[in-house]
Short mmCIF file of C-alpha atoms in Angstrom, two decimals:
data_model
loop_
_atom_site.label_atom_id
_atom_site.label_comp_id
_atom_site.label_asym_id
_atom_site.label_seq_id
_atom_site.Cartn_x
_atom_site.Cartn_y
_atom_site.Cartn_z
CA UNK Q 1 73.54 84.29 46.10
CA UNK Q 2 72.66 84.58 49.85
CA UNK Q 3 69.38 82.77 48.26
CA UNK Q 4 70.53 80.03 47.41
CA UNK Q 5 72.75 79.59 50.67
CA UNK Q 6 72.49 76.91 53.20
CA UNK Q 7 73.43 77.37 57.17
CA UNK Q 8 76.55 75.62 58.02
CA UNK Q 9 75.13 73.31 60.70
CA UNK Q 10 72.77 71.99 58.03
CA UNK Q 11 75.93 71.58 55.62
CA UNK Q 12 77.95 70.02 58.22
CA UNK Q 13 76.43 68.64 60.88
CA UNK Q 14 77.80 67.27 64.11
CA UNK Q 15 76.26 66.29 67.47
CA UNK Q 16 76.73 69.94 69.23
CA UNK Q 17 73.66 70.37 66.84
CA UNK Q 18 71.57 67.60 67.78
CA UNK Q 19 67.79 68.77 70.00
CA UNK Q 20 69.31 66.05 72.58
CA UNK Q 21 72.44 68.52 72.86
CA UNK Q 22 70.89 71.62 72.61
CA UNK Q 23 68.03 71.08 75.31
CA UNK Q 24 70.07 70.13 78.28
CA UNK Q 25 72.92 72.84 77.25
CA UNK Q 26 70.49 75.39 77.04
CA UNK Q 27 69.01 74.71 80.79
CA UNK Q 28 72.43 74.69 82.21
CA UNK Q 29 73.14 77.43 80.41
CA UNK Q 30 70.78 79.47 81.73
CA UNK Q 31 70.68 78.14 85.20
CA UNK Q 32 74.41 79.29 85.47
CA UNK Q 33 73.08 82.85 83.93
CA UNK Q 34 70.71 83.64 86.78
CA UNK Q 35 72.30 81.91 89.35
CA UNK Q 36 75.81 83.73 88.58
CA UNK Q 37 74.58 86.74 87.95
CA UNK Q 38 71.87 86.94 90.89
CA UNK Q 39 75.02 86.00 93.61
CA UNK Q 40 77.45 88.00 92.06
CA UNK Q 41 75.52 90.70 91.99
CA UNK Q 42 74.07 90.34 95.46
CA UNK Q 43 77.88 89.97 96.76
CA UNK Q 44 78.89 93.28 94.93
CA UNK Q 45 75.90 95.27 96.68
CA UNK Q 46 76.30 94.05 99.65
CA UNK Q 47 79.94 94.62 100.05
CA UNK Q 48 79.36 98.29 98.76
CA UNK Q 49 76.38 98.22 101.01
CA UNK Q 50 78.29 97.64 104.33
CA UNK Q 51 81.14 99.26 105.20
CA UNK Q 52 82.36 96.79 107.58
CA UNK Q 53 82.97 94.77 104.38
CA UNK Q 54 84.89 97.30 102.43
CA UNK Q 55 88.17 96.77 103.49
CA UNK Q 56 91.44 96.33 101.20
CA UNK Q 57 91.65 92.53 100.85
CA UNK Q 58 87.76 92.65 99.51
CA UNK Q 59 88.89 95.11 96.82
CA UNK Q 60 89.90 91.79 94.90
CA UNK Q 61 86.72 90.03 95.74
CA UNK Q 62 84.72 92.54 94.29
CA UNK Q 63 87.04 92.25 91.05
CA UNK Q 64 85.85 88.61 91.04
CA UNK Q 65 82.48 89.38 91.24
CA UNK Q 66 82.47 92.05 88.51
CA UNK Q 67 84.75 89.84 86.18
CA UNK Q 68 81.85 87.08 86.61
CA UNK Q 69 79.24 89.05 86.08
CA UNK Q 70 80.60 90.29 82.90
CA UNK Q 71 81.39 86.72 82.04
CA UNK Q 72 77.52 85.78 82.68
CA UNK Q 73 76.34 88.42 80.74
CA UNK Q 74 78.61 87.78 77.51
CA UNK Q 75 80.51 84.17 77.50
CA UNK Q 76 77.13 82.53 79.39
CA UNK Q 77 74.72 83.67 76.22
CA UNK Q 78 76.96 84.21 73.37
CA UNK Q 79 79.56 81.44 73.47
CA UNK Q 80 76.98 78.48 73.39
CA UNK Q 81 75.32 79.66 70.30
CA UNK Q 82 78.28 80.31 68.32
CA UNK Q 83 79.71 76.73 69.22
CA UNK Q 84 75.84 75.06 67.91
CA UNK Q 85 74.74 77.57 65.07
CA UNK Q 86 78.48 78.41 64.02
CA UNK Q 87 77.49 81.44 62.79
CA UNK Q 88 78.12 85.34 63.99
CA UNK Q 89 75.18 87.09 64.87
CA UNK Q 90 76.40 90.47 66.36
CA UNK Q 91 77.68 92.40 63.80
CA UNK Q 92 81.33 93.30 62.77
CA UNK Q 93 82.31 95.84 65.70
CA UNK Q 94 81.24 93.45 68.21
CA UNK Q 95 83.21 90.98 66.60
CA UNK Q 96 86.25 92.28 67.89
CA UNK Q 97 84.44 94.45 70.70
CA UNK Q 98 82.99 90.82 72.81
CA UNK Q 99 85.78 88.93 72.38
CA UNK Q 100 87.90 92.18 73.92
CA UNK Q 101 86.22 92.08 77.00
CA UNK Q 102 85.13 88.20 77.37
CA UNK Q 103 89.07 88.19 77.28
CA UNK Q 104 89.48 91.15 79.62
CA UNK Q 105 86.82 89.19 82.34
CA UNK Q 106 89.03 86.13 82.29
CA UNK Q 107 91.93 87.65 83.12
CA UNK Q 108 90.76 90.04 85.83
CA UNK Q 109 89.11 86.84 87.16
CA UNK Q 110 92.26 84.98 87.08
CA UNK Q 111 94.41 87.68 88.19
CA UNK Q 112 92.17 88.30 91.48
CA UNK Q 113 92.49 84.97 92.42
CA UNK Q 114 95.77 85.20 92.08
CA UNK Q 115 96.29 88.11 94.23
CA UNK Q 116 93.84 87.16 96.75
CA UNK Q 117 95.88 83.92 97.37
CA UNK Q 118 99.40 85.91 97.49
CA UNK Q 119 97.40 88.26 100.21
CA UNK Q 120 96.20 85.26 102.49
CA UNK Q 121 99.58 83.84 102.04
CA UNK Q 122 101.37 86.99 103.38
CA UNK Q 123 98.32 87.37 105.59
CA UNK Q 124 99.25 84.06 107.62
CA UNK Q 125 102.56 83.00 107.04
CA UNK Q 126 104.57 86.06 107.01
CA UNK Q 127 102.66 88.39 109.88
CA UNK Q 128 105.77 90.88 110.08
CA UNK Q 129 105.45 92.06 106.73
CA UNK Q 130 103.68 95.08 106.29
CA UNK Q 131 100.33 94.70 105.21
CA UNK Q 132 98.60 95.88 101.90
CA UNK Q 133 97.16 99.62 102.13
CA UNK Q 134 94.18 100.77 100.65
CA UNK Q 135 96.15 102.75 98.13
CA UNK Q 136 98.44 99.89 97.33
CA UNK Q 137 94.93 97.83 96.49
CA UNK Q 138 93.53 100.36 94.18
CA UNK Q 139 97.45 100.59 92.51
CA UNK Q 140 96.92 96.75 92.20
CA UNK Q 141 93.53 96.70 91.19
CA UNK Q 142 94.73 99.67 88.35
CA UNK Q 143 97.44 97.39 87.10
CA UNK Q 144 95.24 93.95 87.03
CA UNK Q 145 93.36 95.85 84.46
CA UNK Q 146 95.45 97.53 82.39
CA UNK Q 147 97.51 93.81 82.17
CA UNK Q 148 94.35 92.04 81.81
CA UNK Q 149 93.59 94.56 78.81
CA UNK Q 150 96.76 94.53 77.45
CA UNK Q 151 97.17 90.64 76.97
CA UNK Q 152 93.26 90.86 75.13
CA UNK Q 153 94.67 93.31 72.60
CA UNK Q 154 96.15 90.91 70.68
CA UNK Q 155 93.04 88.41 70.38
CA UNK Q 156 90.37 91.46 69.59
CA UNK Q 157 92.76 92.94 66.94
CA UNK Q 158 93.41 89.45 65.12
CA UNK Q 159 89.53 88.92 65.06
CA UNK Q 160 87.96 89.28 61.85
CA UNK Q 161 84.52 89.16 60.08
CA UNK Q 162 84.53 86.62 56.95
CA UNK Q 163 81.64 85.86 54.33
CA UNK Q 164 80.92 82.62 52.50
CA UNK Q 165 77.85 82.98 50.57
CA UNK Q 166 79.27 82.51 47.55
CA UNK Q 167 80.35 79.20 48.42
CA UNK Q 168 76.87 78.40 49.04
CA UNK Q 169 77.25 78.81 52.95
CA UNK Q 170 74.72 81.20 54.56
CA UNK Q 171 75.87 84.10 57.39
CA UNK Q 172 79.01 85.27 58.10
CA UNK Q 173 81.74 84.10 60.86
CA UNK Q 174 83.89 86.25 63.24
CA UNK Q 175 87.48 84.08 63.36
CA UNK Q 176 90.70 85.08 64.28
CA UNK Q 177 93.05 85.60 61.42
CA UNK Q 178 96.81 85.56 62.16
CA UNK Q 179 99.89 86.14 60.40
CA UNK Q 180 101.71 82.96 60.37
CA UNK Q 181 100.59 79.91 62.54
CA UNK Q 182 103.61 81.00 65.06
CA UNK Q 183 102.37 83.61 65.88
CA UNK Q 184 99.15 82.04 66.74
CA UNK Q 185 100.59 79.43 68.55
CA UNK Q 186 102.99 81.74 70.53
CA UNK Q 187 99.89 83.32 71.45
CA UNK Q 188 98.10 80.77 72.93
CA UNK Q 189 100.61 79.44 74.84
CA UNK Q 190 101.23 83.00 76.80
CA UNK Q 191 97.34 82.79 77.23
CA UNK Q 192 97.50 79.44 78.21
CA UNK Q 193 100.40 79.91 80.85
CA UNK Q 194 98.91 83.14 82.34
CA UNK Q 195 95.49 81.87 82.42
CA UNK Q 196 95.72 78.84 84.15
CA UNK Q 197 99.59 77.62 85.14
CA UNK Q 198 100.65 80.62 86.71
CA UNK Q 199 97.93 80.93 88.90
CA UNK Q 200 97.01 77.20 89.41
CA UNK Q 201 101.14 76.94 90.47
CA UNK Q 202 100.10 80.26 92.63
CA UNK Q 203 97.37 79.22 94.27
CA UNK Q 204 98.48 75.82 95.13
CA UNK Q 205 102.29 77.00 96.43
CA UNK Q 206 100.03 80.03 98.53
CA UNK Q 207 97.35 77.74 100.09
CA UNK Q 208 99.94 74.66 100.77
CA UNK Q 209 102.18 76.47 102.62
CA UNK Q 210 99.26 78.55 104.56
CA UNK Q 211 97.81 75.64 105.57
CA UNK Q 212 100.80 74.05 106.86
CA UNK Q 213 101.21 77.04 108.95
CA UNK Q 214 98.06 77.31 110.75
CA UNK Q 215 98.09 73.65 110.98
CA UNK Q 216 100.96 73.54 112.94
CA UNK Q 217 99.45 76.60 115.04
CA UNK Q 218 96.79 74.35 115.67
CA UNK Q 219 98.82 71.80 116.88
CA UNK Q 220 100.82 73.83 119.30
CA UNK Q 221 97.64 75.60 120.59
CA UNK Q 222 96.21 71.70 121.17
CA UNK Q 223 99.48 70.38 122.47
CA UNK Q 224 98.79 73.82 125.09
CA UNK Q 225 95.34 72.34 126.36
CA UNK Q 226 96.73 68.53 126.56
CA UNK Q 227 99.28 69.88 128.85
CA UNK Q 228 97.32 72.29 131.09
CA UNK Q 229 94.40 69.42 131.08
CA UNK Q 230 96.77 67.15 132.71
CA UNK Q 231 98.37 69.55 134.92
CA UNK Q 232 94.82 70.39 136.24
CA UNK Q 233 93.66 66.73 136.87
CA UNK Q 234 97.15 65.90 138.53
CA UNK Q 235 96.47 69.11 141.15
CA UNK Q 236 93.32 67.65 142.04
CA UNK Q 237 94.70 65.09 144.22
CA UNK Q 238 97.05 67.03 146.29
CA UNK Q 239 93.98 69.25 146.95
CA UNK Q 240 91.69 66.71 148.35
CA UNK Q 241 94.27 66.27 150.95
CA UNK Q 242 93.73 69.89 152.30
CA UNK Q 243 90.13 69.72 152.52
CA UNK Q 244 87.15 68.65 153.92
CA UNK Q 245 84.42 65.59 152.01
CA UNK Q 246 82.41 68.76 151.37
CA UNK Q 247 84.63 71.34 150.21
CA UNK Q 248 86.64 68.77 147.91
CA UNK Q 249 83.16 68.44 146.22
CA UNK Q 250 82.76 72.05 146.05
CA UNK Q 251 86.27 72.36 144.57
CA UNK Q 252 86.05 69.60 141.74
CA UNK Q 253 83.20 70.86 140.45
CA UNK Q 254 84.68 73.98 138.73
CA UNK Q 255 87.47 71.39 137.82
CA UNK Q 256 85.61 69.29 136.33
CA UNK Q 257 83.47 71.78 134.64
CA UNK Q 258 86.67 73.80 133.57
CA UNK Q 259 88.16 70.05 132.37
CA UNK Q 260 84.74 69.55 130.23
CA UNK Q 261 85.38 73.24 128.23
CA UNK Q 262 88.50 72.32 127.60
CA UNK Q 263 87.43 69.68 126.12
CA UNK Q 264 84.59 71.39 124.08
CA UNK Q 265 87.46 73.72 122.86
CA UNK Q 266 89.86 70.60 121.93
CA UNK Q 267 86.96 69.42 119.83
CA UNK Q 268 85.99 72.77 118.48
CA UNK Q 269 89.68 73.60 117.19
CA UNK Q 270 89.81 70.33 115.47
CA UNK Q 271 86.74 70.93 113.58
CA UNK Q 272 88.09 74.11 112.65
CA UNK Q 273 91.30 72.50 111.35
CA UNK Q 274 89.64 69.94 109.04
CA UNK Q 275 86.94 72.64 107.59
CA UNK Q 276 90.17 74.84 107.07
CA UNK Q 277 92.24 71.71 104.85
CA UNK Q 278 88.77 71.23 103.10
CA UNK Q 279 88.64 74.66 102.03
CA UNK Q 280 91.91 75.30 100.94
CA UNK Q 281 91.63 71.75 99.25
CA UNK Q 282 88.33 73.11 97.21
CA UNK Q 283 89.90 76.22 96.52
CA UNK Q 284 92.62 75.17 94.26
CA UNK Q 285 90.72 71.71 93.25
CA UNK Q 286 88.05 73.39 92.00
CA UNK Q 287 89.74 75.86 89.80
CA UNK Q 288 91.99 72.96 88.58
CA UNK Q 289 89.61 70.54 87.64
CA UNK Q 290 86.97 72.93 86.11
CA UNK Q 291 90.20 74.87 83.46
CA UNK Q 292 92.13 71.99 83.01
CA UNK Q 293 89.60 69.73 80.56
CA UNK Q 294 88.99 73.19 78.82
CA UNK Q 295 92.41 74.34 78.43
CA UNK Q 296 93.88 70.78 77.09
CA UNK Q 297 90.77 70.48 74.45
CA UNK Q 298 91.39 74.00 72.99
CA UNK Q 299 95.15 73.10 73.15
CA UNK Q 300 94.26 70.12 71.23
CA UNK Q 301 92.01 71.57 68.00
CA UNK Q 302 95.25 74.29 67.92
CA UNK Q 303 97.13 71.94 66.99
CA UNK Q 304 95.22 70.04 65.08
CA UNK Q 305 95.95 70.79 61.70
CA UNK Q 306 93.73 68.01 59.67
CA UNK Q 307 90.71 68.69 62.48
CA UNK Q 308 90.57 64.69 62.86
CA UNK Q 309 91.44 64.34 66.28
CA UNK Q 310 87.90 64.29 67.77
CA UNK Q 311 85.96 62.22 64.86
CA UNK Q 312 84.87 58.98 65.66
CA UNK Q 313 85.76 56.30 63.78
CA UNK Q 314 86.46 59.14 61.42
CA UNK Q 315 83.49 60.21 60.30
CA UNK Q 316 82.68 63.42 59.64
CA UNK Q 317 79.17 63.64 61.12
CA UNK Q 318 80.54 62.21 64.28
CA UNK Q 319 83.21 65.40 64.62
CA UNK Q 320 82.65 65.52 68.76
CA UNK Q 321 85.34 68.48 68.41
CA UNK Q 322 82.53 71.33 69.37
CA UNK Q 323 80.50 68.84 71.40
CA UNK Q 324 83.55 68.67 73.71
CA UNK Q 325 84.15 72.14 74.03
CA UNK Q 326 80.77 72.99 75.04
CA UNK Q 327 81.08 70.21 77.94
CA UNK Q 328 84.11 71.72 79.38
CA UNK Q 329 83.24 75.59 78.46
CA UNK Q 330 79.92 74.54 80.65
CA UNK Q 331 81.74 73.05 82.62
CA UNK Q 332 84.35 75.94 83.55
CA UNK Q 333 81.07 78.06 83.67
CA UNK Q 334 80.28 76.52 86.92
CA UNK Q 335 83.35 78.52 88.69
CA UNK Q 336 80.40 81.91 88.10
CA UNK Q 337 78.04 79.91 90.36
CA UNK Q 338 80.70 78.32 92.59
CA UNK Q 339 82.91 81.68 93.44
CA UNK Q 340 80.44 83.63 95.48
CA UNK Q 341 79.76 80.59 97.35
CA UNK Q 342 83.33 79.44 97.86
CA UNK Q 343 84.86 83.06 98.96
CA UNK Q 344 81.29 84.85 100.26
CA UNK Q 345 78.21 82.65 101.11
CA UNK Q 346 80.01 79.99 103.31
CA UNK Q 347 81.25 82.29 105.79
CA UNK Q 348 78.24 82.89 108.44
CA UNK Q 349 79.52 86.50 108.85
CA UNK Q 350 78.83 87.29 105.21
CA UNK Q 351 75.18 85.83 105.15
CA UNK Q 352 74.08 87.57 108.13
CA UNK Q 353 75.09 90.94 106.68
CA UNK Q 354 72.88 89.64 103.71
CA UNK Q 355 70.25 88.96 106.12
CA UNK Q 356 70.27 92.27 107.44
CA UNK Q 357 71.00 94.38 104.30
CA UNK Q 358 67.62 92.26 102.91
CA UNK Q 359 65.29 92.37 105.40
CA UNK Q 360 66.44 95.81 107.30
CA UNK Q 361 66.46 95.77 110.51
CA UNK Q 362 65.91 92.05 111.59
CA UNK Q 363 68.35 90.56 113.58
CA UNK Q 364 70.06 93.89 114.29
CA UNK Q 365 71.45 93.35 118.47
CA UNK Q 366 72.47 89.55 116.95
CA UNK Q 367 74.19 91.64 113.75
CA UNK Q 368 76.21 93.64 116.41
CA UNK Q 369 77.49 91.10 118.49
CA UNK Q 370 78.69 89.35 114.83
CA UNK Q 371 80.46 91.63 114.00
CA UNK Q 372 82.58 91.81 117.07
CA UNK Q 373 84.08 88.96 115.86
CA UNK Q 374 87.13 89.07 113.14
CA UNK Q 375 87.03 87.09 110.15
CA UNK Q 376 90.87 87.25 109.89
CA UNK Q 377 93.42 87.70 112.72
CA UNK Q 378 96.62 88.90 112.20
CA UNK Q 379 99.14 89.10 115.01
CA UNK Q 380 102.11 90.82 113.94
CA UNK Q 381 102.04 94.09 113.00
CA UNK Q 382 98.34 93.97 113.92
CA UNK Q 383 96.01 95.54 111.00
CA UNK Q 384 93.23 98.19 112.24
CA UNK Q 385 90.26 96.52 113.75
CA UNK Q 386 88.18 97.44 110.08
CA UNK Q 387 90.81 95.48 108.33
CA UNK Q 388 90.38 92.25 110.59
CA UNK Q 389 86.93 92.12 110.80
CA UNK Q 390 86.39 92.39 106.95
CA UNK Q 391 88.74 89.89 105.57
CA UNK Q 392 86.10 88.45 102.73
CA UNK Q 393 88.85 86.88 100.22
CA UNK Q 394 89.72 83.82 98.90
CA UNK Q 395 90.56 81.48 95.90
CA UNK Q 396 89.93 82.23 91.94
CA UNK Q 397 89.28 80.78 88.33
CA UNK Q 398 89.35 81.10 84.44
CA UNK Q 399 87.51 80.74 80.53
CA UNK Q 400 88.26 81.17 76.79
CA UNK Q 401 88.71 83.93 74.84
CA UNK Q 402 86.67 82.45 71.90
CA UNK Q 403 83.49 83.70 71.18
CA UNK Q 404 82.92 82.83 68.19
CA UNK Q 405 83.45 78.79 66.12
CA UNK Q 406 84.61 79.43 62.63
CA UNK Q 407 83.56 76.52 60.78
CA UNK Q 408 85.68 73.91 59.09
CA UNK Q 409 86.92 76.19 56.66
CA UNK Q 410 89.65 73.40 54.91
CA UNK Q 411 86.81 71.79 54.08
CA UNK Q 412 85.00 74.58 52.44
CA UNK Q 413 88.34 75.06 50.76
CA UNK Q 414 88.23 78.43 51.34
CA UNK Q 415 91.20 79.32 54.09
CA UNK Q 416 94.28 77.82 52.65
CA UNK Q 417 96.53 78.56 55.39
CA UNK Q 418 96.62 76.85 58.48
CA UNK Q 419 96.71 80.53 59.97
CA UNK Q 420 93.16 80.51 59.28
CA UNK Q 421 91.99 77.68 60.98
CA UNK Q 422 89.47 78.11 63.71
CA UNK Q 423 91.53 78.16 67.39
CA UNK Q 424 89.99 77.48 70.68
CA UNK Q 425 92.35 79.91 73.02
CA UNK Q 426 92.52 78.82 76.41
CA UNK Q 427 91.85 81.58 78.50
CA UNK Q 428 89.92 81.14 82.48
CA UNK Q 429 86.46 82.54 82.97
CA UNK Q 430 86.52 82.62 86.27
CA UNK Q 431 84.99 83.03 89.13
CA UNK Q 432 86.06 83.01 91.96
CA UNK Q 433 85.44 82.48 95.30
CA UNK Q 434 85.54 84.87 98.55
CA UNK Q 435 87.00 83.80 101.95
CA UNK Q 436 85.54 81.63 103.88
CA UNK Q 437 88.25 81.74 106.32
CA UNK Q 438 88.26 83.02 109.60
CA UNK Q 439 90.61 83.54 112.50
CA UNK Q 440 90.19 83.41 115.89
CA UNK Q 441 92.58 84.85 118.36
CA UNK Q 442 94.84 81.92 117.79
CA UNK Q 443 95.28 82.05 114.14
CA UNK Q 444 93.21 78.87 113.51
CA UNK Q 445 90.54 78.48 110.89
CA UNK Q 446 86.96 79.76 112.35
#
């Protein structure tokens, strides 16, 4: 029978399947692959690499990096195909084995950023609580995982491997099979909410009220210099007074030069203030805008029972239902590329330890003096000096379980129930991002 069997594409074809799809898919595809997986992996040895780096808060940036690397190697390859060529190629254990830990990757990624944005937010805006130990990290870390496992469970165990060569369709096709439609539903809904509204809500409540804080710090610290600026120029006067032409020379120049650094400083905190809104801004922008189209088009074909939502002008050829969720599967992709960058590769403290872990011992007396400087500065109770200069974290993201596109199955008339229908389940890939943010003795963004 498996003879006389035609592939579904060819039986059902829809633009996802088109050359002028495939081609430009396939290069951003792999572009994400290496570049994800090359600064991921770079960030990871690194970190491990340099012990100034290893401190508790960059025990959840090195979750993110691991949860994106694990998304690179399975979701970046094997998701793609299965949306184009429908069929499962892996064989029955990986059926339920991929989907298992695609699902586990998502939510470590979405946990981390989670818990990296409830750290910065007890960090910076409550300083007298006690700060996170290393054993309360790896008790953290333990318990992302074993919830992150837990919630996959479910997915992996209702995955299943179906044949339908004897209705003429070649290969076989791993699809989750449920007991009821509730179920399903109910399902993808607690995915849905702990994949991408809790920490969305998270991040934006954590990074709102954190910037607020250190924007007000900012202020005060400015509203400082104003004053002590004008005290300084309104001295000057009085002084002149008690001097000679010469000496009143000799005396304004260190005012005036003292005047013209406090006016460097004035400049240099305000810069730091608008790089700090547009990197809190990014942080929870990013992972919103890249989830959301993803989540809402798999929440869509869910519930789409007659799987007629996407066709245009309802024809069948023109079913854009898979074409759409390989744009915003892609396009969530981007958060493997964008993480390291966001929460590792911006800060300048970060890249020069690359520098030197690379290339040895270049740069090594301007690697020293670097370090001197904290990345994050806490001021009540104050954390050891290890702890404040290795403050790496920052922001997160998410994907979807699927792996695998069952085909239209009504239409084979071979599923009867609508338990059987193909799902798309919502669930962040992320990625990340480590902190760029840094402190200086004030509290205000570096």
């Amino acid at each position: 029978m498996e003879e006389n069997c035609t592939v579904y594409y060819l039986v059902f074809p829809d633009p996802s399947s088109s050359l002028y799809a495939i081609v430009p898919f396939a290069t951003v595809y792999f572009l994400f692959f290496i570049l994800g997986l090359a600064g991921n992996i770079l960030l990871i040895y690194v970190t491990l690499k340099n012990k100034i780096l290893q401190s508790v808060q960059n025990m959840f940036i090195l979750n993110l990096a691991a949860s994106d690397v694990m998304m690179c190697l399975l979701s970046l390859p094997i998701t793609p195909v299965t949306n184009i060529y429908k069929n499962w190629y892996f064989g029955n254990a990986l059926c339920h084995l991929i989907p298992c830990v695609q699902g586990v990757s998502i939510f470590i990624c979405t946990f981390s950023l989670g818990a990296i944005a409830v750290d910065r937010y007890i960090l910076v805006v409550r300083p007298h609580t006690k700060p996170l130990s290393r054993r309360g990290a790896v008790i953290a870390t333990l318990i992302l995982w074993t919830l992150s496992f837990t919630v996959t469970l479910p997915y992996a165990f209702n995955m299943e491997m179906v044949d339908f060569s004897s209705q003429g369709v070649c290969g076989k096709f791993c699809t989750e099979r449920w007991t009821t439609a509730l179920a399903r539903r109910s399902y993808t809904m607690v995915v849905m909410f702990s994949q991408f509204a809790l920490p969305f809500t998270l991040m934006a409540f954590c990074y709102a009220h954190i910037f607020l804080v250190l924007n007000r710090r900012a202020k005060v610290k400015l509203r400082r210099m104003d004053e002590r600026s004008v005290a300084l120029e309104n001295s000057l006067p009085s002084r002149a007074h008690q001097v000679t032409e010469r000496k009143q020379d000799e005396t304004n120049e260190p005012m005036n030069s003292f005047l013209d650094k406090q006016e460097k400083e004035r400049q240099r905190l305000i810069q730091q203030n608008r790089r700090t809104t547009y990197i809190l801004v990014a942080m929870v922008v990013w992972f919103g805008l890249t989830w959301l189209p993803h989540n809402v088009v798999s929440l869509i074909i869910e519930y789409d029972e007659t799987q007629t939502f996407f066709r245009l002008f309802g024809r069948e050829e023109l079913d854009i239902s898979y074409l759409l969720n390989l744009f915003t599967h892609c396009f969530a992709m981007s958060n493997n590329v964008v993480n390291p960058l966001l929460y590792a590769w911006l800060n300048p403290t970060f890249r020069k330890l690359v520098v030197t872990t690379i290339f040895g011992s270049v740069g090594k007396r301007g690697s020293s003096r670097m370090i001197n400087k904290p990345w994050i500065y806490r001021s009540l109770p104050p954390r050891s000096q290890t702890e404040k200069l290795t403050d790496l974290h920052g922001p997160i993201t998410s994907e979807t379980l699927i792996t695998s596109v069952t085909p239209k199955l009504k239409e084979l008339n071979i599923l009867k129930t609508e338990s059987d229908v193909i799902q798309h389940k919502p669930v962040s890939e992320a990625n990340t991002n480590t902190n760029l943010i840094e402190f200086d003795d004030s509290d205000t963004f570096v």
